[in-house]
Amino acid sequence: MKLLLVCIDGMRLDMALPEALQHNPGFIHPDHPADPRFVRGVGEGEPVPAHPAPALDHTLPVDQAPVGLAPTLARLVRGDDRSQGTIIPMWMTPPTDSAPGWTTILTGATHEQCNVWWNEFVGHDMARHPDILSQIFFANPLARTIAAATWDAFVSPYGPGPIIHQRVDQQRTGQHQLFSPDLAEGIDRADEQVSSWAAWHLLHEGPDAAVVYFEGVDNAGHSYGADSEQYRQAVRHADELTRHLVKAVAERHEQLGEQWLVAVTTDHGHKPEGGHGEDEVEVRRSFLAAHHIGGALPDPLLRTDPIRSHELTPLLLRAVGVHPGHMDASDVGVLRDVKPVGPSREMDFEW
């Protein structure tokens, strides 16, 4: 089975797909507490009291369920007579910033293991924690992989990170292809370039695994807040770009009989006024939406209980037939004298 993983930065599920919250109580409260260093109000006096999550009404008939902003995501989750879909609650571990979030999601390692706490990637240890595409390649050296992302931390060797390993030898042969767009015309246009490039390669080349990242929703959240029309429009835009990717792999299935697992996730939500990084429910709530084009979902995805971000990659690997234990044969190079402790929030280190 082939894998397409779509990463939409900063998307609130309660706005994109509110009906999902109506049917799974796992979306109501985080399944684990936040580190005290990353709760609301740290460094600003007393912590702000948490607002209780709204109660979900599980009795609403289908025709009265709330309608979200992401019809493509809704169709993926809903499935049909020939293809099965699902959505699994996922709770992020603060700090809910993009670098620690996407690193844990894409590597299967925790903040402490990767030592990624902020978007600057200071002191990261990602060389010891390969991304999901690299793990697929290590399990099967014949696998072809692609990654396209608007944020340079994903794939660019000149930015922070990158989270997706370069694997230059495979790039030389076209077995591993990476794409970063031109940002000169803005984030929305860059996301469209990412979608176009990825959709073309998915349709015409059919890689074995792909990671595609869109930044527009997060950009709108920072600029206008989650309560804005600009944010809602950004969610619609990312959903439409996702549709182009799904259409490409659906055509591969229709014409060539390929089996594709499509997965969609996010690294955090946004506050109504914009921003993230701490422990608000609307910021920590994430999800794994999965859809098997042309068949039933693999057994590892037949669950409704929540997962944590570092569990997503192992779950998807098992779903496509890769067993994460394949890299556990040696402890050569393991650091034994330095214990990553993460940031202290000491203002003395701010310049």
mmCIF file of C-alpha atoms in Angstrom:
data_model
loop_
_atom_site.group_PDB
_atom_site.id
_atom_site.type_symbol
_atom_site.label_atom_id
_atom_site.label_comp_id
_atom_site.label_asym_id
_atom_site.label_seq_id
_atom_site.Cartn_x
_atom_site.Cartn_y
_atom_site.Cartn_z
ATOM 1 C CA MET A 1 0.000 0.000 0.000
ATOM 2 C CA LYS A 2 1.226 3.523 -0.835
ATOM 3 C CA LEU A 3 1.018 6.492 1.534
ATOM 4 C CA LEU A 4 0.052 10.150 1.083
ATOM 5 C CA LEU A 5 0.367 12.215 4.266
ATOM 6 C CA VAL A 6 -1.040 15.767 4.062
ATOM 7 C CA CYS A 7 0.125 18.182 6.765
ATOM 8 C CA ILE A 8 -2.021 21.304 7.244
ATOM 9 C CA ASP A 9 -0.380 23.653 9.710
ATOM 10 C CA GLY A 10 -2.484 25.344 12.385
ATOM 11 C CA MET A 11 -5.933 23.995 11.460
ATOM 12 C CA ARG A 12 -8.703 23.856 14.068
ATOM 13 C CA LEU A 13 -10.774 20.719 13.720
ATOM 14 C CA ASP A 14 -13.803 22.287 15.398
ATOM 15 C CA MET A 15 -13.995 24.695 12.444
ATOM 16 C CA ALA A 16 -12.844 22.433 9.632
ATOM 17 C CA LEU A 17 -14.888 19.386 10.615
ATOM 18 C CA PRO A 18 -17.096 20.099 13.651
ATOM 19 C CA GLU A 19 -19.193 16.994 13.029
ATOM 20 C CA ALA A 20 -16.198 14.867 14.042
ATOM 21 C CA LEU A 21 -16.373 16.309 17.550
ATOM 22 C CA GLN A 22 -20.025 15.342 17.793
ATOM 23 C CA HIS A 23 -19.307 11.639 17.490
ATOM 24 C CA ASN A 24 -16.128 10.990 19.475
ATOM 25 C CA PRO A 25 -15.741 12.091 23.117
ATOM 26 C CA GLY A 26 -11.991 11.660 22.711
ATOM 27 C CA PHE A 27 -11.933 15.146 21.180
ATOM 28 C CA ILE A 28 -13.271 16.863 24.327
ATOM 29 C CA HIS A 29 -10.312 16.891 26.735
ATOM 30 C CA PRO A 30 -6.562 16.264 26.323
ATOM 31 C CA ASP A 31 -5.564 12.753 27.251
ATOM 32 C CA HIS A 32 -2.443 13.884 29.149
ATOM 33 C CA PRO A 33 -1.460 17.019 31.097
ATOM 34 C CA ALA A 34 0.845 19.729 29.837
ATOM 35 C CA ASP A 35 4.330 20.329 31.196
ATOM 36 C CA PRO A 36 3.973 23.207 33.724
ATOM 37 C CA ARG A 37 6.496 25.228 31.722
ATOM 38 C CA PHE A 38 4.093 25.483 28.789
ATOM 39 C CA VAL A 39 0.739 26.293 30.366
ATOM 40 C CA ARG A 40 -1.120 29.555 29.906
ATOM 41 C CA GLY A 41 0.231 32.499 31.834
ATOM 42 C CA VAL A 42 3.803 31.300 32.399
ATOM 43 C CA GLY A 43 5.982 34.358 32.851
ATOM 44 C CA GLU A 44 2.902 36.614 32.989
ATOM 45 C CA GLY A 45 1.776 36.212 36.581
ATOM 46 C CA GLU A 46 -0.724 33.578 37.629
ATOM 47 C CA PRO A 47 -1.906 31.031 35.042
ATOM 48 C CA VAL A 48 -5.217 31.841 33.408
ATOM 49 C CA PRO A 49 -7.996 29.459 34.559
ATOM 50 C CA ALA A 50 -8.839 26.884 31.928
ATOM 51 C CA HIS A 51 -12.139 27.285 30.133
ATOM 52 C CA PRO A 52 -14.108 24.025 30.172
ATOM 53 C CA ALA A 53 -14.619 22.444 26.791
ATOM 54 C CA PRO A 54 -18.197 22.667 25.536
ATOM 55 C CA ALA A 55 -20.296 19.568 25.980
ATOM 56 C CA LEU A 56 -20.871 17.640 22.781
ATOM 57 C CA ASP A 57 -24.361 16.677 21.704
ATOM 58 C CA HIS A 58 -24.217 13.073 20.458
ATOM 59 C CA THR A 59 -27.932 12.973 19.751
ATOM 60 C CA LEU A 60 -28.039 15.378 16.812
ATOM 61 C CA PRO A 61 -29.494 13.775 13.686
ATOM 62 C CA VAL A 62 -27.224 13.717 10.649
ATOM 63 C CA ASP A 63 -29.177 16.435 8.848
ATOM 64 C CA GLN A 64 -28.758 18.784 11.837
ATOM 65 C CA ALA A 65 -25.055 18.175 12.448
ATOM 66 C CA PRO A 66 -22.824 21.254 12.107
ATOM 67 C CA VAL A 67 -21.273 21.741 8.691
ATOM 68 C CA GLY A 68 -17.556 22.431 8.532
ATOM 69 C CA LEU A 69 -15.289 24.288 6.171
ATOM 70 C CA ALA A 70 -13.497 21.246 4.726
ATOM 71 C CA PRO A 71 -15.651 19.114 2.407
ATOM 72 C CA THR A 72 -12.649 17.121 1.156
ATOM 73 C CA LEU A 73 -11.678 16.202 4.703
ATOM 74 C CA ALA A 74 -15.304 15.322 5.458
ATOM 75 C CA ARG A 75 -15.476 12.985 2.462
ATOM 76 C CA LEU A 76 -12.194 11.314 3.418
ATOM 77 C CA VAL A 77 -13.452 10.641 6.935
ATOM 78 C CA ARG A 78 -16.900 9.528 5.800
ATOM 79 C CA GLY A 79 -15.761 7.083 3.146
ATOM 80 C CA ASP A 80 -18.173 5.387 0.747
ATOM 81 C CA ASP A 81 -19.230 1.962 -0.483
ATOM 82 C CA ARG A 82 -15.789 1.195 -1.939
ATOM 83 C CA SER A 83 -13.420 3.141 0.328
ATOM 84 C CA GLN A 84 -13.264 3.326 4.118
ATOM 85 C CA GLY A 85 -12.403 6.404 6.166
ATOM 86 C CA THR A 86 -11.970 7.329 9.816
ATOM 87 C CA ILE A 87 -10.778 10.076 12.134
ATOM 88 C CA ILE A 88 -8.811 9.486 15.326
ATOM 89 C CA PRO A 89 -8.364 12.102 18.086
ATOM 90 C CA MET A 90 -4.783 13.218 18.603
ATOM 91 C CA TRP A 91 -3.550 15.470 21.391
ATOM 92 C CA MET A 92 -0.417 17.535 21.024
ATOM 93 C CA THR A 93 2.080 17.830 23.851
ATOM 94 C CA PRO A 94 3.000 21.474 24.576
ATOM 95 C CA PRO A 95 4.894 23.472 23.525
ATOM 96 C CA THR A 96 2.384 23.583 20.687
ATOM 97 C CA ASP A 97 4.702 25.285 18.212
ATOM 98 C CA SER A 98 5.241 24.023 14.682
ATOM 99 C CA ALA A 99 8.793 22.688 14.995
ATOM 100 C CA PRO A 100 8.231 20.428 18.008
ATOM 101 C CA GLY A 101 4.794 19.482 16.723
ATOM 102 C CA TRP A 102 5.776 18.415 13.231
ATOM 103 C CA THR A 103 8.997 16.803 14.426
ATOM 104 C CA THR A 104 7.157 14.488 16.797
ATOM 105 C CA ILE A 105 4.447 13.785 14.220
ATOM 106 C CA LEU A 106 6.836 12.939 11.391
ATOM 107 C CA THR A 107 9.521 11.038 13.313
ATOM 108 C CA GLY A 108 7.638 9.159 16.011
ATOM 109 C CA ALA A 109 9.971 10.616 18.648
ATOM 110 C CA THR A 110 9.089 12.838 21.602
ATOM 111 C CA HIS A 111 10.266 16.404 22.228
ATOM 112 C CA GLU A 112 12.863 15.078 24.642
ATOM 113 C CA GLN A 113 14.195 12.509 22.182
ATOM 114 C CA CYS A 114 14.485 14.961 19.270
ATOM 115 C CA ASN A 115 15.397 17.884 21.545
ATOM 116 C CA VAL A 116 13.205 20.167 19.427
ATOM 117 C CA TRP A 117 11.361 22.747 21.524
ATOM 118 C CA TRP A 118 11.104 25.909 19.417
ATOM 119 C CA ASN A 119 10.980 26.793 15.743
ATOM 120 C CA GLU A 120 14.711 27.541 15.732
ATOM 121 C CA PHE A 121 15.596 23.811 16.156
ATOM 122 C CA VAL A 122 18.473 24.749 18.479
ATOM 123 C CA GLY A 123 20.426 21.628 19.462
ATOM 124 C CA HIS A 124 18.118 19.218 17.644
ATOM 125 C CA ASP A 125 18.995 15.523 17.427
ATOM 126 C CA MET A 126 16.971 14.615 14.348
ATOM 127 C CA ALA A 127 19.869 12.747 12.758
ATOM 128 C CA ARG A 128 19.076 9.977 15.221
ATOM 129 C CA HIS A 129 15.335 10.166 14.598
ATOM 130 C CA PRO A 130 14.594 9.820 10.869
ATOM 131 C CA ASP A 131 11.355 11.040 9.340
ATOM 132 C CA ILE A 132 8.593 8.731 8.147
ATOM 133 C CA LEU A 133 9.786 8.778 4.516
ATOM 134 C CA SER A 134 13.302 7.813 5.529
ATOM 135 C CA GLN A 135 12.014 5.016 7.735
ATOM 136 C CA ILE A 136 10.063 3.626 4.792
ATOM 137 C CA PHE A 137 13.206 3.807 2.634
ATOM 138 C CA PHE A 138 15.340 2.098 5.284
ATOM 139 C CA ALA A 139 12.777 -0.697 5.472
ATOM 140 C CA ASN A 140 12.679 -0.997 1.667
ATOM 141 C CA PRO A 141 15.604 0.593 -0.231
ATOM 142 C CA LEU A 142 13.597 0.328 -3.455
ATOM 143 C CA ALA A 143 10.905 2.710 -2.152
ATOM 144 C CA ARG A 144 10.465 6.037 -3.931
ATOM 145 C CA THR A 145 9.557 9.064 -1.819
ATOM 146 C CA ILE A 146 8.652 12.721 -2.330
ATOM 147 C CA ALA A 147 8.106 15.688 -0.027
ATOM 148 C CA ALA A 148 6.840 19.171 -0.844
ATOM 149 C CA ALA A 149 6.427 21.918 1.732
ATOM 150 C CA THR A 150 5.885 25.651 1.952
ATOM 151 C CA TRP A 151 7.828 25.975 5.216
ATOM 152 C CA ASP A 152 11.548 25.606 4.565
ATOM 153 C CA ALA A 153 12.028 23.716 7.842
ATOM 154 C CA PHE A 154 10.499 20.658 6.183
ATOM 155 C CA VAL A 155 12.741 20.091 3.190
ATOM 156 C CA SER A 156 15.195 22.929 2.543
ATOM 157 C CA PRO A 157 18.839 22.316 3.481
ATOM 158 C CA TYR A 158 19.204 26.081 3.938
ATOM 159 C CA GLY A 159 16.449 26.511 6.516
ATOM 160 C CA PRO A 160 16.077 25.262 10.085
ATOM 161 C CA GLY A 161 15.924 21.513 10.385
ATOM 162 C CA PRO A 162 15.143 20.074 7.901
ATOM 163 C CA ILE A 163 12.664 17.593 9.348
ATOM 164 C CA ILE A 164 12.644 15.486 6.165
ATOM 165 C CA HIS A 165 16.124 14.031 5.691
ATOM 166 C CA GLN A 166 17.888 15.079 2.492
ATOM 167 C CA ARG A 167 19.131 11.616 1.435
ATOM 168 C CA VAL A 168 21.221 13.198 -1.301
ATOM 169 C CA ASP A 169 22.239 9.916 -2.924
ATOM 170 C CA GLN A 170 18.589 9.072 -3.541
ATOM 171 C CA GLN A 171 17.945 12.598 -4.816
ATOM 172 C CA ARG A 172 20.629 12.101 -7.470
ATOM 173 C CA THR A 173 18.751 9.129 -8.896
ATOM 174 C CA GLY A 174 15.283 10.664 -8.541
ATOM 175 C CA GLN A 175 14.304 8.118 -5.915
ATOM 176 C CA HIS A 176 13.786 10.881 -3.326
ATOM 177 C CA GLN A 177 12.461 14.229 -4.560
ATOM 178 C CA LEU A 178 12.010 17.415 -2.556
ATOM 179 C CA PHE A 179 10.277 20.678 -3.428
ATOM 180 C CA SER A 180 10.257 24.140 -1.847
ATOM 181 C CA PRO A 181 8.178 26.885 -3.517
ATOM 182 C CA ASP A 182 9.004 30.502 -4.279
ATOM 183 C CA LEU A 183 7.594 32.657 -1.467
ATOM 184 C CA ALA A 184 7.824 35.925 -3.405
ATOM 185 C CA GLU A 185 4.099 35.936 -4.218
ATOM 186 C CA GLY A 186 2.935 35.072 -0.714
ATOM 187 C CA ILE A 187 2.089 31.990 1.299
ATOM 188 C CA ASP A 188 -1.192 31.181 -0.481
ATOM 189 C CA ARG A 189 0.467 31.148 -3.899
ATOM 190 C CA ALA A 190 3.334 29.089 -2.456
ATOM 191 C CA ASP A 191 0.843 26.508 -1.128
ATOM 192 C CA GLU A 192 -0.659 26.300 -4.604
ATOM 193 C CA GLN A 193 2.793 25.648 -6.066
ATOM 194 C CA VAL A 194 3.318 22.867 -3.518
ATOM 195 C CA SER A 195 -0.031 21.297 -4.392
ATOM 196 C CA SER A 196 0.588 21.504 -8.145
ATOM 197 C CA TRP A 197 4.078 20.007 -7.926
ATOM 198 C CA ALA A 198 2.993 17.203 -5.603
ATOM 199 C CA ALA A 199 -0.173 16.379 -7.547
ATOM 200 C CA TRP A 200 1.806 16.086 -10.802
ATOM 201 C CA HIS A 201 4.363 13.713 -9.260
ATOM 202 C CA LEU A 202 1.690 11.689 -7.480
ATOM 203 C CA LEU A 203 -0.318 11.255 -10.673
ATOM 204 C CA HIS A 204 2.473 10.638 -13.175
ATOM 205 C CA GLU A 205 5.142 8.936 -11.074
ATOM 206 C CA GLY A 206 3.226 7.306 -8.221
ATOM 207 C CA PRO A 207 5.851 7.405 -5.444
ATOM 208 C CA ASP A 208 5.535 4.861 -2.656
ATOM 209 C CA ALA A 209 5.220 7.523 0.049
ATOM 210 C CA ALA A 210 4.664 11.283 0.022
ATOM 211 C CA VAL A 211 4.518 14.090 2.576
ATOM 212 C CA VAL A 212 2.878 17.374 1.519
ATOM 213 C CA TYR A 213 2.700 20.439 3.793
ATOM 214 C CA PHE A 214 0.557 23.598 3.558
ATOM 215 C CA GLU A 215 1.226 26.739 5.624
ATOM 216 C CA GLY A 216 -1.615 29.076 4.643
ATOM 217 C CA VAL A 217 -3.974 28.250 7.518
ATOM 218 C CA ASP A 218 -1.300 28.916 10.125
ATOM 219 C CA ASN A 219 -0.316 32.146 8.404
ATOM 220 C CA ALA A 220 -3.935 33.375 8.473
ATOM 221 C CA GLY A 221 -4.274 32.378 12.127
ATOM 222 C CA HIS A 222 -1.250 34.441 13.114
ATOM 223 C CA SER A 223 -2.283 37.413 10.997
ATOM 224 C CA TYR A 224 -6.024 37.554 11.699
ATOM 225 C CA GLY A 225 -6.936 35.039 14.420
ATOM 226 C CA ALA A 226 -9.064 31.916 14.238
ATOM 227 C CA ASP A 227 -12.277 33.941 14.566
ATOM 228 C CA SER A 228 -11.644 35.764 11.290
ATOM 229 C CA GLU A 229 -13.085 35.268 7.831
ATOM 230 C CA GLN A 230 -9.508 35.161 6.512
ATOM 231 C CA TYR A 231 -8.813 32.105 8.677
ATOM 232 C CA ARG A 232 -11.974 30.366 7.517
ATOM 233 C CA GLN A 233 -11.092 31.078 3.911
ATOM 234 C CA ALA A 234 -7.596 29.679 4.473
ATOM 235 C CA VAL A 235 -9.103 26.418 5.783
ATOM 236 C CA ARG A 236 -11.281 26.189 2.655
ATOM 237 C CA HIS A 237 -8.246 26.865 0.466
ATOM 238 C CA ALA A 238 -6.106 24.156 2.113
ATOM 239 C CA ASP A 239 -8.981 21.701 1.824
ATOM 240 C CA GLU A 240 -9.309 22.400 -1.903
ATOM 241 C CA LEU A 241 -5.554 21.966 -2.409
ATOM 242 C CA THR A 242 -5.828 18.659 -0.567
ATOM 243 C CA ARG A 243 -8.591 17.618 -2.982
ATOM 244 C CA HIS A 244 -6.166 17.966 -5.912
ATOM 245 C CA LEU A 245 -3.770 15.547 -4.187
ATOM 246 C CA VAL A 246 -6.502 13.031 -3.395
ATOM 247 C CA LYS A 247 -7.774 13.238 -6.971
ATOM 248 C CA ALA A 248 -4.280 12.351 -8.235
ATOM 249 C CA VAL A 249 -3.934 9.200 -6.141
ATOM 250 C CA ALA A 250 -7.574 8.242 -6.751
ATOM 251 C CA GLU A 251 -6.802 8.235 -10.481
ATOM 252 C CA ARG A 252 -3.787 5.994 -9.813
ATOM 253 C CA HIS A 253 -6.138 3.563 -8.112
ATOM 254 C CA GLU A 254 -8.774 3.790 -10.830
ATOM 255 C CA GLN A 255 -6.395 3.327 -13.753
ATOM 256 C CA LEU A 256 -3.643 1.168 -12.266
ATOM 257 C CA GLY A 257 -5.273 -0.529 -9.299
ATOM 258 C CA GLU A 258 -2.801 0.927 -6.788
ATOM 259 C CA GLN A 259 -3.769 0.861 -3.124
ATOM 260 C CA TRP A 260 -3.397 4.252 -1.417
ATOM 261 C CA LEU A 261 -3.712 5.272 2.203
ATOM 262 C CA VAL A 262 -4.451 9.010 2.446
ATOM 263 C CA ALA A 263 -3.808 10.601 5.849
ATOM 264 C CA VAL A 264 -4.375 14.219 6.940
ATOM 265 C CA THR A 265 -3.258 15.845 10.176
ATOM 266 C CA THR A 266 -2.306 19.141 11.823
ATOM 267 C CA ASP A 267 0.253 20.201 14.412
ATOM 268 C CA HIS A 268 -1.903 22.594 16.465
ATOM 269 C CA GLY A 269 -4.911 24.874 16.343
ATOM 270 C CA HIS A 270 -5.159 28.622 16.913
ATOM 271 C CA LYS A 271 -6.586 30.864 19.599
ATOM 272 C CA PRO A 272 -9.556 33.051 18.591
ATOM 273 C CA GLU A 273 -7.254 36.069 18.597
ATOM 274 C CA GLY A 274 -4.479 34.074 16.904
ATOM 275 C CA GLY A 275 -1.380 32.364 18.172
ATOM 276 C CA HIS A 276 -0.489 29.095 19.836
ATOM 277 C CA GLY A 277 2.289 27.432 21.815
ATOM 278 C CA GLU A 278 0.628 26.625 25.108
ATOM 279 C CA ASP A 279 -2.055 24.288 26.431
ATOM 280 C CA GLU A 280 -5.481 25.566 25.390
ATOM 281 C CA VAL A 281 -7.830 22.789 24.281
ATOM 282 C CA GLU A 282 -8.438 24.407 20.887
ATOM 283 C CA VAL A 283 -4.665 24.621 20.388
ATOM 284 C CA ARG A 284 -3.745 21.115 21.584
ATOM 285 C CA ARG A 285 -6.555 19.309 19.748
ATOM 286 C CA SER A 286 -5.401 17.541 16.602
ATOM 287 C CA PHE A 287 -6.445 14.497 14.623
ATOM 288 C CA LEU A 288 -5.443 11.762 12.225
ATOM 289 C CA ALA A 289 -7.896 11.439 9.358
ATOM 290 C CA ALA A 290 -7.308 8.334 7.238
ATOM 291 C CA HIS A 291 -8.897 6.986 4.074
ATOM 292 C CA HIS A 292 -8.065 3.820 2.144
ATOM 293 C CA ILE A 293 -8.879 4.449 -1.485
ATOM 294 C CA GLY A 294 -10.452 1.288 -2.823
ATOM 295 C CA GLY A 295 -10.809 -0.808 0.282
ATOM 296 C CA ALA A 296 -11.073 -1.282 4.033
ATOM 297 C CA LEU A 297 -8.761 0.467 6.443
ATOM 298 C CA PRO A 298 -5.778 -1.506 7.769
ATOM 299 C CA ASP A 299 -6.301 -2.951 11.250
ATOM 300 C CA PRO A 300 -3.967 -0.475 13.070
ATOM 301 C CA LEU A 301 -6.335 2.366 12.114
ATOM 302 C CA LEU A 302 -9.484 0.671 13.381
ATOM 303 C CA ARG A 303 -9.511 2.533 16.676
ATOM 304 C CA THR A 304 -11.369 5.446 18.217
ATOM 305 C CA ASP A 305 -9.293 6.155 21.329
ATOM 306 C CA PRO A 306 -6.890 9.117 21.205
ATOM 307 C CA ILE A 307 -3.262 8.953 20.185
ATOM 308 C CA ARG A 308 -0.396 11.335 20.879
ATOM 309 C CA SER A 309 1.620 13.060 18.197
ATOM 310 C CA HIS A 310 4.673 10.794 18.478
ATOM 311 C CA GLU A 311 2.419 7.775 17.899
ATOM 312 C CA LEU A 312 1.247 8.884 14.452
ATOM 313 C CA THR A 313 4.278 7.778 12.431
ATOM 314 C CA PRO A 314 4.497 4.277 13.996
ATOM 315 C CA LEU A 315 0.750 3.885 13.453
ATOM 316 C CA LEU A 316 0.946 4.813 9.765
ATOM 317 C CA LEU A 317 4.037 2.655 9.255
ATOM 318 C CA ARG A 318 2.230 -0.379 10.628
ATOM 319 C CA ALA A 319 -0.784 0.457 8.461
ATOM 320 C CA VAL A 320 1.295 0.341 5.264
ATOM 321 C CA GLY A 321 3.244 -2.739 6.347
ATOM 322 C CA VAL A 322 6.436 -1.227 7.765
ATOM 323 C CA HIS A 323 7.404 -2.346 11.250
ATOM 324 C CA PRO A 324 9.256 0.393 13.220
ATOM 325 C CA GLY A 325 11.464 -2.141 15.006
ATOM 326 C CA HIS A 326 13.632 -2.552 11.908
ATOM 327 C CA MET A 327 16.111 0.072 13.167
ATOM 328 C CA ASP A 328 16.609 -1.301 16.676
ATOM 329 C CA ALA A 329 19.613 -3.521 15.904
ATOM 330 C CA SER A 330 22.340 -1.278 17.354
ATOM 331 C CA ASP A 331 22.909 1.364 19.996
ATOM 332 C CA VAL A 332 26.069 2.725 18.373
ATOM 333 C CA GLY A 333 26.366 6.462 18.849
ATOM 334 C CA VAL A 334 23.737 6.818 21.550
ATOM 335 C CA LEU A 335 24.456 9.852 23.712
ATOM 336 C CA ARG A 336 25.039 8.857 27.310
ATOM 337 C CA ASP A 337 26.514 11.936 28.955
ATOM 338 C CA VAL A 338 24.079 14.717 28.019
ATOM 339 C CA LYS A 339 20.460 14.730 29.147
ATOM 340 C CA PRO A 340 18.243 17.065 27.055
ATOM 341 C CA VAL A 341 16.155 19.092 29.474
ATOM 342 C CA GLY A 342 14.499 21.534 27.106
ATOM 343 C CA PRO A 343 14.153 25.295 27.507
ATOM 344 C CA SER A 344 13.819 27.003 30.863
ATOM 345 C CA ARG A 345 11.710 30.023 29.844
ATOM 346 C CA GLU A 346 14.398 32.191 31.478
ATOM 347 C CA MET A 347 14.142 35.696 30.041
ATOM 348 C CA ASP A 348 17.904 36.139 30.472
ATOM 349 C CA PHE A 349 18.335 34.118 27.309
ATOM 350 C CA GLU A 350 16.112 36.382 25.191
ATOM 351 C CA TRP A 351 18.059 38.863 23.051
#
